[in-house]
GROMACS .gro file of C-alpha atoms in nm:
model
  440
    1MET     CA    1  -0.949   4.646  -0.304
    2ARG     CA    2  -0.954   4.425  -0.629
    3SER     CA    3  -1.259   4.158  -0.613
    4SER     CA    4  -1.038   3.909  -0.675
    5VAL     CA    5  -0.831   3.880  -0.339
    6PRO     CA    6  -1.118   3.667  -0.161
    7GLU     CA    7  -1.060   3.393  -0.456
    8GLU     CA    8  -0.665   3.415  -0.427
    9LEU     CA    9  -0.717   3.430  -0.005
   10ASN     CA   10  -0.896   3.101  -0.015
   11TYR     CA   11  -0.625   2.947  -0.313
   12VAL     CA   12  -0.325   3.030   0.011
   13ASP     CA   13  -0.581   2.838   0.244
   14TRP     CA   14  -0.654   2.530   0.086
   15PHE     CA   15  -0.268   2.564  -0.033
   16ARG     CA   16  -0.195   2.582   0.358
   17HIS     CA   17  -0.414   2.287   0.442
   18SER     CA   18  -0.250   2.077   0.142
   19SER     CA   19   0.063   2.119   0.254
   20PRO     CA   20   0.068   1.815   0.505
   21TYR     CA   21  -0.077   1.614   0.235
   22ILE     CA   22   0.269   1.700  -0.005
   23ASN     CA   23   0.508   1.644   0.221
   24ALA     CA   24   0.298   1.351   0.370
   25HIS     CA   25   0.297   1.222  -0.033
   26ARG     CA   26   0.659   1.279  -0.208
   27GLY     CA   27   0.874   1.060  -0.201
   28LYS     CA   28   0.614   0.759  -0.187
   29THR     CA   29   0.542   0.466  -0.531
   30PHE     CA   30   0.157   0.484  -0.590
   31VAL     CA   31  -0.005   0.296  -0.843
   32ILE     CA   32  -0.280   0.393  -1.071
   33LEU     CA   33  -0.552   0.222  -1.294
   34ILE     CA   34  -0.626   0.405  -1.574
   35PRO     CA   35  -0.871   0.158  -1.735
   36GLY     CA   36  -1.015   0.193  -2.103
   37GLU     CA   37  -1.373   0.344  -2.030
   38ALA     CA   38  -1.117   0.720  -1.873
   39VAL     CA   39  -0.911   0.755  -2.175
   40GLU     CA   40  -1.210   0.868  -2.368
   41CYS     CA   41  -1.388   1.064  -2.115
   42THR     CA   42  -1.390   1.375  -2.179
   43HIS     CA   43  -1.183   1.527  -1.861
   44PHE     CA   44  -0.943   1.339  -1.980
   45SER     CA   45  -0.641   1.607  -2.053
   46SER     CA   46  -0.727   1.705  -1.729
   47ILE     CA   47  -0.619   1.377  -1.541
   48ILE     CA   48  -0.278   1.333  -1.777
   49HIS     CA   49  -0.177   1.696  -1.644
   50ASP     CA   50  -0.269   1.558  -1.317
   51LEU     CA   51  -0.074   1.335  -1.353
   52ALA     CA   52   0.241   1.534  -1.423
   53LEU     CA   53   0.152   1.736  -1.119
   54LEU     CA   54   0.194   1.429  -0.892
   55ASP     CA   55   0.555   1.306  -1.070
   56SER     CA   56   0.618   1.718  -1.089
   57LEU     CA   57   0.613   1.715  -0.692
   58GLY     CA   58   0.793   1.375  -0.639
   59ILE     CA   59   0.552   1.038  -0.633
   60ARG     CA   60   0.697   0.828  -0.828
   61LEU     CA   61   0.414   0.689  -1.069
   62VAL     CA   62   0.257   0.348  -1.185
   63LEU     CA   63  -0.024   0.365  -1.439
   64VAL     CA   64  -0.176   0.092  -1.560
   65GLN     CA   65  -0.399   0.113  -1.891
   66GLY     CA   66  -0.737  -0.053  -1.978
   67ALA     CA   67  -0.906  -0.098  -2.312
   68ARG     CA   68  -1.159  -0.271  -2.267
   69PRO     CA   69  -1.394  -0.093  -2.429
   70GLN     CA   70  -1.187   0.016  -2.774
   71ILE     CA   71  -1.121  -0.418  -2.756
   72ASN     CA   72  -1.531  -0.470  -2.842
   73ARG     CA   73  -1.477  -0.144  -3.123
   74VAL     CA   74  -1.189  -0.359  -3.255
   75LEU     CA   75  -1.342  -0.669  -3.215
   76SER     CA   76  -1.690  -0.493  -3.404
   77ASN     CA   77  -1.515  -0.372  -3.646
   78HIS     CA   78  -1.395  -0.662  -3.771
   79HIS     CA   79  -1.735  -0.843  -3.685
   80SER     CA   80  -1.644  -1.031  -3.389
   81SER     CA   81  -1.698  -1.084  -3.019
   82THR     CA   82  -1.601  -1.265  -2.693
   83PRO     CA   83  -1.760  -1.403  -2.419
   84LEU     CA   84  -1.675  -1.245  -2.084
   85ASP     CA   85  -1.716  -1.393  -1.745
   86SER     CA   86  -1.648  -1.198  -1.446
   87ASP     CA   87  -1.401  -0.938  -1.671
   88TYR     CA   88  -1.228  -1.176  -1.805
   89ARG     CA   89  -1.197  -1.216  -2.181
   90VAL     CA   90  -1.221  -1.527  -2.380
   91THR     CA   91  -0.895  -1.526  -2.577
   92PRO     CA   92  -0.817  -1.720  -2.876
   93GLN     CA   93  -0.534  -1.751  -3.120
   94SER     CA   94  -0.791  -1.540  -3.375
   95GLN     CA   95  -0.834  -1.250  -3.214
   96LEU     CA   96  -0.518  -1.154  -3.010
   97LEU     CA   97  -0.366  -0.957  -3.313
   98ASP     CA   98  -0.684  -0.753  -3.237
   99VAL     CA   99  -0.629  -0.657  -2.884
  100ILE     CA  100  -0.215  -0.635  -2.893
  101GLN     CA  101  -0.358  -0.335  -3.156
  102ALA     CA  102  -0.654  -0.212  -2.969
  103SER     CA  103  -0.388  -0.207  -2.649
  104SER     CA  104  -0.081  -0.054  -2.854
  105ALA     CA  105  -0.350   0.254  -2.946
  106VAL     CA  106  -0.436   0.306  -2.623
  107ARG     CA  107  -0.044   0.307  -2.464
  108VAL     CA  108   0.095   0.568  -2.744
  109GLN     CA  109  -0.269   0.838  -2.706
  110LEU     CA  110  -0.131   0.799  -2.309
  111GLU     CA  111   0.286   0.805  -2.387
  112ALA     CA  112   0.139   1.121  -2.614
  113GLN     CA  113  -0.046   1.298  -2.400
  114LEU     CA  114   0.240   1.312  -2.151
  115SER     CA  115   0.497   1.438  -2.316
  116MET     CA  116   0.302   1.722  -2.422
  117GLY     CA  117   0.402   2.080  -2.304
  118LEU     CA  118   0.088   2.299  -2.370
  119SER     CA  119   0.126   2.612  -2.129
  120ASN     CA  120  -0.068   2.747  -1.939
  121THR     CA  121  -0.131   2.435  -1.848
  122PRO     CA  122  -0.001   2.164  -1.597
  123MET     CA  123   0.224   2.031  -1.830
  124ASP     CA  124   0.434   2.327  -1.902
  125GLY     CA  125   0.791   2.261  -1.923
  126ALA     CA  126   0.753   1.950  -1.806
  127ARG     CA  127   0.992   1.691  -1.908
  128LEU     CA  128   0.821   1.329  -1.760
  129LYS     CA  129   0.996   0.977  -1.856
  130VAL     CA  130   0.709   0.697  -1.935
  131CYS     CA  131   0.899   0.395  -1.998
  132SER     CA  132   0.703   0.103  -2.036
  133GLY     CA  133   0.834  -0.241  -2.212
  134ASN     CA  134   0.760  -0.640  -2.102
  135TYR     CA  135   0.780  -0.553  -1.687
  136VAL     CA  136   0.492  -0.822  -1.643
  137ILE     CA  137   0.535  -1.267  -1.649
  138GLY     CA  138   0.225  -1.362  -1.768
  139ARG     CA  139   0.126  -1.717  -1.818
  140PRO     CA  140  -0.225  -1.866  -1.902
  141LEU     CA  141  -0.521  -1.894  -1.705
  142GLY     CA  142  -0.599  -2.177  -1.904
  143VAL     CA  143  -0.949  -2.350  -1.897
  144VAL     CA  144  -1.241  -2.293  -1.570
  145ASP     CA  145  -1.538  -2.560  -1.624
  146GLY     CA  146  -1.498  -2.612  -1.882
  147VAL     CA  147  -1.409  -2.305  -2.142
  148ASP     CA  148  -1.079  -2.290  -2.277
  149TYR     CA  149  -0.966  -1.890  -2.220
  150GLY     CA  150  -0.653  -1.911  -2.509
  151HIS     CA  151  -0.428  -1.608  -2.503
  152THR     CA  152  -0.680  -1.468  -2.158
  153GLY     CA  153  -0.397  -1.452  -1.891
  154GLU     CA  154  -0.339  -1.412  -1.547
  155VAL     CA  155  -0.038  -1.210  -1.343
  156ARG     CA  156   0.295  -1.439  -1.268
  157ARG     CA  157   0.487  -1.149  -1.150
  158ILE     CA  158   0.583  -0.860  -1.208
  159ASP     CA  159   0.923  -0.686  -1.256
  160THR     CA  160   0.969  -0.506  -0.935
  161GLU     CA  161   1.380  -0.502  -0.940
  162ALA     CA  162   1.323  -0.351  -1.340
  163ILE     CA  163   1.043  -0.100  -1.298
  164PHE     CA  164   1.263   0.054  -0.933
  165ARG     CA  165   1.493   0.112  -1.151
  166LEU     CA  166   1.378   0.322  -1.322
  167LEU     CA  167   1.170   0.527  -1.108
  168GLU     CA  168   1.501   0.567  -0.927
  169ASP     CA  169   1.530   0.757  -1.283
  170ASP     CA  170   1.266   0.938  -1.197
  171ASN     CA  171   1.029   0.798  -1.485
  172MET     CA  172   0.727   0.748  -1.467
  173VAL     CA  173   0.659   0.303  -1.567
  174LEU     CA  174   0.345   0.258  -1.800
  175LEU     CA  175   0.262  -0.083  -1.711
  176PRO     CA  176   0.003  -0.217  -2.063
  177HIS     CA  177  -0.232  -0.527  -1.916
  178LEU     CA  178  -0.047  -0.747  -2.182
  179GLY     CA  179   0.148  -0.996  -2.079
  180PHE     CA  180   0.428  -1.191  -2.128
  181SER     CA  181   0.575  -1.547  -2.066
  182PRO     CA  182   0.928  -1.708  -2.083
  183THR     CA  183   0.820  -1.863  -2.399
  184GLY     CA  184   0.792  -1.584  -2.558
  185GLU     CA  185   0.382  -1.559  -2.594
  186VAL     CA  186   0.147  -1.223  -2.492
  187PHE     CA  187  -0.136  -1.297  -2.272
  188ASN     CA  188  -0.405  -1.114  -2.223
  189LEU     CA  189  -0.435  -0.976  -1.890
  190LYS     CA  190  -0.679  -0.853  -1.651
  191SER     CA  191  -0.632  -0.415  -1.567
  192GLU     CA  192  -0.739  -0.531  -1.216
  193ASP     CA  193  -0.483  -0.777  -1.179
  194VAL     CA  194  -0.215  -0.606  -1.321
  195ALA     CA  195  -0.336  -0.284  -1.085
  196THR     CA  196  -0.377  -0.554  -0.814
  197GLN     CA  197  -0.009  -0.736  -0.828
  198ALA     CA  198   0.195  -0.438  -0.920
  199ALA     CA  199   0.083  -0.204  -0.582
  200ILE     CA  200   0.148  -0.579  -0.428
  201GLN     CA  201   0.439  -0.665  -0.563
  202LEU     CA  202   0.628  -0.327  -0.552
  203LYS     CA  203   0.520  -0.244  -0.213
  204ALA     CA  204   0.333   0.084  -0.336
  205ASP     CA  205   0.232   0.312  -0.043
  206LYS     CA  206  -0.142   0.351  -0.213
  207LEU     CA  207  -0.363   0.145  -0.547
  208ILE     CA  208  -0.556   0.445  -0.688
  209ILE     CA  209  -0.895   0.319  -0.904
  210TYR     CA  210  -1.011   0.550  -1.216
  211THR     CA  211  -1.390   0.417  -1.199
  212ASP     CA  212  -1.696   0.508  -1.377
  213GLU     CA  213  -1.860   0.638  -1.021
  214GLU     CA  214  -1.694   0.867  -0.772
  215GLY     CA  215  -1.657   0.532  -0.510
  216VAL     CA  216  -1.928   0.335  -0.317
  217PHE     CA  217  -2.275   0.452  -0.215
  218ASN     CA  218  -2.477   0.336   0.090
  219GLN     CA  219  -2.836   0.239   0.010
  220ALA     CA  220  -2.888   0.636   0.030
  221GLY     CA  221  -2.740   0.715  -0.191
  222GLU     CA  222  -2.416   0.884   0.067
  223LEU     CA  223  -2.054   0.801  -0.097
  224TYR     CA  224  -1.914   0.573   0.199
  225SER     CA  225  -1.548   0.866   0.176
  226GLU     CA  226  -1.397   0.556   0.347
  227LEU     CA  227  -1.413   0.189   0.391
  228LEU     CA  228  -1.213  -0.104   0.687
  229ALA     CA  229  -1.178  -0.311   0.434
  230LYS     CA  230  -1.430  -0.640   0.653
  231ASP     CA  231  -1.666  -0.353   0.498
  232ALA     CA  232  -1.606  -0.295   0.143
  233GLU     CA  233  -1.543  -0.741   0.158
  234ALA     CA  234  -1.979  -0.743   0.242
  235ILE     CA  235  -2.116  -0.523  -0.014
  236LEU     CA  236  -1.949  -0.680  -0.271
  237LYS     CA  237  -2.101  -1.053  -0.137
  238ASP     CA  238  -2.392  -0.815  -0.225
  239HIS     CA  239  -2.304  -0.808  -0.660
  240SER     CA  240  -2.551  -0.489  -0.642
  241LEU     CA  241  -2.215  -0.237  -0.790
  242GLN     CA  242  -2.141  -0.148  -1.136
  243GLN     CA  243  -1.901  -0.450  -1.291
  244LEU     CA  244  -1.638  -0.168  -1.419
  245THR     CA  245  -1.705  -0.054  -0.964
  246GLN     CA  246  -1.646  -0.382  -0.813
  247ASN     CA  247  -1.386  -0.524  -0.988
  248ALA     CA  248  -1.236  -0.208  -0.877
  249LEU     CA  249  -1.327  -0.265  -0.519
  250GLU     CA  250  -1.220  -0.637  -0.525
  251ALA     CA  251  -0.894  -0.487  -0.640
  252CYS     CA  252  -0.870  -0.221  -0.440
  253VAL     CA  253  -0.957  -0.480  -0.071
  254GLN     CA  254  -0.713  -0.781  -0.227
  255SER     CA  255  -0.385  -0.491  -0.251
  256VAL     CA  256  -0.544  -0.388   0.115
  257ARG     CA  257  -0.547  -0.726   0.267
  258HIS     CA  258  -0.134  -0.804   0.067
  259GLY     CA  259   0.036  -0.498   0.275
  260VAL     CA  260  -0.051  -0.205   0.028
  261PRO     CA  261  -0.173   0.066   0.339
  262ARG     CA  262  -0.423   0.282   0.112
  263ALA     CA  263  -0.703   0.211  -0.178
  264HIS     CA  264  -0.861   0.470  -0.395
  265LEU     CA  265  -1.230   0.443  -0.601
  266ILE     CA  266  -1.243   0.754  -0.816
  267SER     CA  267  -1.405   0.882  -1.057
  268TYR     CA  268  -1.194   0.974  -1.399
  269HIS     CA  269  -1.516   1.236  -1.519
  270GLU     CA  270  -1.525   1.472  -1.217
  271ASN     CA  271  -1.272   1.722  -1.312
  272GLY     CA  272  -0.949   1.728  -1.023
  273GLY     CA  273  -1.113   1.385  -0.870
  274LEU     CA  274  -0.715   1.210  -0.842
  275LEU     CA  275  -0.655   1.569  -0.692
  276ARG     CA  276  -0.883   1.584  -0.414
  277GLU     CA  277  -0.848   1.294  -0.339
  278LEU     CA  278  -0.513   1.329  -0.231
  279PHE     CA  279  -0.476   1.663  -0.112
  280THR     CA  280  -0.781   1.754   0.084
  281ARG     CA  281  -0.977   1.641   0.464
  282GLU     CA  282  -1.275   1.575   0.217
  283GLY     CA  283  -1.157   1.369  -0.062
  284ALA     CA  284  -1.321   1.293  -0.388
  285GLY     CA  285  -1.402   0.925  -0.352
  286THR     CA  286  -1.436   0.626  -0.100
  287MET     CA  287  -1.087   0.526   0.045
  288ILE     CA  288  -1.030   0.154   0.149
  289ASP     CA  289  -0.834   0.051   0.442
  290GLU     CA  290  -0.736  -0.182   0.703
  291ASP     CA  291  -0.508   0.038   0.968
  292SER     CA  292  -0.855   0.025   1.197
  293TYR     CA  293  -0.958  -0.337   1.146
  294GLU     CA  294  -0.601  -0.430   1.250
  295GLN     CA  295  -0.541  -0.215   1.595
  296LEU     CA  296  -0.253  -0.106   1.800
  297ARG     CA  297  -0.329  -0.129   2.130
  298PRO     CA  298  -0.229  -0.206   2.483
  299ALA     CA  299  -0.187  -0.564   2.573
  300HIS     CA  300  -0.536  -0.639   2.854
  301ILE     CA  301  -0.538  -1.068   3.000
  302ASP     CA  302  -0.760  -1.130   2.792
  303ASP     CA  303  -0.445  -1.146   2.604
  304VAL     CA  304  -0.222  -1.373   2.719
  305GLY     CA  305  -0.353  -1.685   2.534
  306GLY     CA  306  -0.238  -1.575   2.212
  307MET     CA  307   0.061  -1.356   2.320
  308MET     CA  308   0.231  -1.738   2.479
  309ALA     CA  309   0.127  -1.845   2.070
  310LEU     CA  310   0.288  -1.649   1.940
  311LEU     CA  311   0.586  -1.617   2.162
  312ALA     CA  312   0.643  -2.039   2.166
  313PRO     CA  313   0.800  -2.070   1.833
  314LEU     CA  314   1.084  -1.803   1.894
  315GLU     CA  315   1.144  -1.923   2.202
  316GLU     CA  316   1.184  -2.211   2.071
  317LYS     CA  317   1.440  -2.069   1.842
  318GLY     CA  318   1.660  -1.911   2.118
  319ALA     CA  319   1.573  -1.583   1.942
  320LEU     CA  320   1.345  -1.492   2.313
  321VAL     CA  321   1.318  -1.561   2.638
  322ARG     CA  322   1.127  -1.754   2.807
  323ARG     CA  323   0.817  -1.617   2.936
  324SER     CA  324   0.624  -1.793   3.206
  325ARG     CA  325   0.228  -1.728   3.172
  326ASP     CA  326   0.145  -1.579   3.563
  327LEU     CA  327   0.475  -1.418   3.410
  328LEU     CA  328   0.283  -1.235   3.117
  329GLU     CA  329   0.005  -1.177   3.305
  330ASN     CA  330   0.204  -1.040   3.545
  331GLU     CA  331   0.296  -0.831   3.366
  332ILE     CA  332   0.062  -0.691   3.097
  333ASP     CA  333   0.021  -0.348   3.150
  334ARG     CA  334   0.386  -0.320   3.000
  335PHE     CA  335   0.339  -0.445   2.656
  336ILE     CA  336   0.091  -0.385   2.354
  337VAL     CA  337  -0.038  -0.597   2.121
  338ILE     CA  338  -0.139  -0.523   1.711
  339GLU     CA  339  -0.451  -0.805   1.717
  340ARG     CA  340  -0.559  -0.824   1.339
  341ASP     CA  341  -0.990  -1.024   1.307
  342GLY     CA  342  -0.927  -1.117   1.685
  343ALA     CA  343  -0.613  -1.284   1.668
  344ILE     CA  344  -0.208  -1.138   1.865
  345VAL     CA  345  -0.046  -1.052   1.560
  346ALA     CA  346   0.286  -0.890   1.711
  347CYS     CA  347   0.388  -0.762   2.075
  348ALA     CA  348   0.611  -0.546   2.242
  349ALA     CA  349   0.714  -0.404   2.548
  350LEU     CA  350   0.882  -0.150   2.760
  351TYR     CA  351   1.027  -0.197   3.068
  352PRO     CA  352   1.101   0.160   3.237
  353PHE     CA  353   1.427   0.243   3.467
  354GLU     CA  354   1.277   0.598   3.583
  355GLN     CA  355   1.610   0.645   3.819
  356GLU     CA  356   1.825   0.616   3.478
  357HIS     CA  357   1.537   0.782   3.257
  358ALA     CA  358   1.643   0.478   3.054
  359GLY     CA  359   1.360   0.211   2.943
  360GLU     CA  360   1.376  -0.169   2.779
  361LEU     CA  361   1.246  -0.222   2.465
  362ALA     CA  362   1.183  -0.609   2.494
  363CYS     CA  363   0.981  -0.897   2.338
  364LEU     CA  364   0.934  -0.744   1.972
  365ALA     CA  365   0.707  -1.042   1.818
  366VAL     CA  366   0.566  -0.990   1.484
  367SER     CA  367   0.340  -1.345   1.353
  368PRO     CA  368   0.607  -1.526   1.076
  369ASN     CA  369   0.215  -1.495   0.915
  370TYR     CA  370   0.188  -1.135   0.881
  371ARG     CA  371   0.586  -1.014   0.815
  372GLY     CA  372   0.667  -0.677   0.471
  373SER     CA  373   0.382  -0.468   0.661
  374ASN     CA  374   0.599  -0.263   0.865
  375ARG     CA  375   0.475  -0.438   1.201
  376GLY     CA  376   0.778  -0.391   1.412
  377GLU     CA  377   0.794  -0.050   1.291
  378ARG     CA  378   0.466   0.042   1.434
  379LEU     CA  379   0.623  -0.192   1.748
  380LEU     CA  380   0.890  -0.027   1.735
  381LYS     CA  381   0.738   0.418   1.716
  382GLY     CA  382   0.517   0.275   1.987
  383ILE     CA  383   0.707   0.154   2.261
  384GLU     CA  384   0.839   0.479   2.168
  385GLN     CA  385   0.622   0.717   2.218
  386ALA     CA  386   0.483   0.541   2.548
  387ALA     CA  387   0.894   0.576   2.653
  388LYS     CA  388   0.844   0.900   2.613
  389GLU     CA  389   0.507   0.971   2.773
  390GLN     CA  390   0.683   0.856   3.086
  391HIS     CA  391   0.970   1.129   3.075
  392LEU     CA  392   1.270   0.826   2.956
  393LYS     CA  393   1.525   1.032   2.743
  394THR     CA  394   1.693   0.693   2.710
  395LEU     CA  395   1.588   0.349   2.542
  396PHE     CA  396   1.790   0.025   2.488
  397LEU     CA  397   1.755  -0.382   2.411
  398LEU     CA  398   1.859  -0.722   2.431
  399THR     CA  399   1.971  -0.876   2.135
  400THR     CA  400   2.092  -1.164   1.993
  401ARG     CA  401   1.910  -1.232   1.639
  402THR     CA  402   1.791  -0.867   1.512
  403ALA     CA  403   2.053  -0.650   1.594
  404HIS     CA  404   2.100  -0.493   1.181
  405TRP     CA  405   1.699  -0.451   1.231
  406PHE     CA  406   1.783  -0.197   1.524
  407ILE     CA  407   2.101  -0.062   1.372
  408GLU     CA  408   1.952  -0.001   1.042
  409ARG     CA  409   1.657   0.174   1.293
  410GLY     CA  410   1.921   0.405   1.470
  411PHE     CA  411   1.982   0.189   1.802
  412SER     CA  412   2.336   0.205   1.838
  413GLU     CA  413   2.558  -0.026   1.966
  414THR     CA  414   2.643   0.016   2.314
  415THR     CA  415   2.838  -0.184   2.705
  416LEU     CA  416   2.637  -0.268   2.913
  417ALA     CA  417   2.811  -0.062   3.213
  418SER     CA  418   2.562   0.150   3.028
  419LEU     CA  419   2.294  -0.049   3.169
  420PRO     CA  420   2.101   0.066   3.478
  421MET     CA  421   2.200  -0.106   3.788
  422GLN     CA  422   1.960  -0.332   3.861
  423LYS     CA  423   1.928  -0.428   3.430
  424GLN     CA  424   2.298  -0.522   3.478
  425THR     CA  425   2.275  -0.772   3.788
  426LEU     CA  426   2.058  -0.977   3.528
  427TYR     CA  427   2.252  -1.027   3.285
  428ASN     CA  428   2.266  -1.399   3.100
  429TYR     CA  429   2.631  -1.319   3.061
  430GLN     CA  430   2.496  -1.748   2.873
  431ARG     CA  431   2.277  -1.610   2.643
  432ASN     CA  432   2.567  -1.371   2.563
  433SER     CA  433   2.318  -1.084   2.401
  434LYS     CA  434   2.440  -0.771   2.202
  435ILE     CA  435   2.353  -0.424   2.396
  436PHE     CA  436   2.170  -0.087   2.164
  437SER     CA  437   2.001   0.152   2.286
  438LYS     CA  438   1.924   0.506   2.110
  439GLN     CA  439   1.849   0.826   2.272
  440LEU     CA  440   1.478   0.954   2.280
   0.00000   0.00000   0.00000
């Protein structure tokens, strides 16, 4: 037997274990921040190859470029410099062209690298289309604590519609750290801010940031493979991290707090770190998430007060049938809730009709302050799973206001006669609710 066979078997085993991640990531949108330091690192060509591989696997990529060391070098060559405050650079008019020159050089370098088609590399035969433009709208940071930041700015908005069109056409989108105003001005933005706002406004599935370190370490020098957002915030308060890692971790926390499911820190020094982080169970860096922090669980009696506060506005509008405290307490075992930082932000109930093998989905509600992050879908999936565990075959619901939401999730309109007889006798003709059902 050839000596290479064990190594080949290891590769086959790795590939088999990575296939679930490949399937899970296909069609998803990742925002990846490549700081200027990464562009100058030894493994930069490998980073480019890894990006090409992600693109070939059907992952939609939005790249954000930084250029801090390149800007520092251009300014130094011109015998000038500007102070940095929390990594915001004061950008006077006299230095704006230097900033644009450095940023443009990095952008061209990235586009050139992504256009290579080297044989015997992941770029062999690749046909990557990279688009860049004025998709970041900026505004001036202004005067902060008496300091005029000049042409330093902050993100006003991201042109998500234009970016989505490019992604749908199989383009990779490259966003510089420069923002443009409707009045034709150019602003020097913090690259972490661009990446964060791009991830949030695009509703990206991941924000990935390359840093000088592998991620975040504990006091014993051990790498955190995963951090909850609240724990990451506690680490940030210590101000014990390197500035680049501090900026990156702040960006990750802000993104997951605003609906991005996962954020990752990985090292640009590690060859293949991006692939290890995405396609292996162990990963290669630090992942920040909020799933455990926001818990989907069965309701208990202590939740009744929070549930009443959640349901009251919807009952006032007539979207839900009024439920008394006594009724909620008596039926608490029918409910599941999403709890966030001790508060009930969403709930739903399942009422089984065992003889007909059917279940009613009722009282699905999400707090207005927490909509837009798939909490309704999480509740629906939770109810569907509970119904299957009870061997129910059909899930039905009555609604007056949210028909289209349920239609988009596989429900079809049906008739009163299709409901269990007990439910038919309780139907409120005055509410005139529409009836929908779904086979499980």
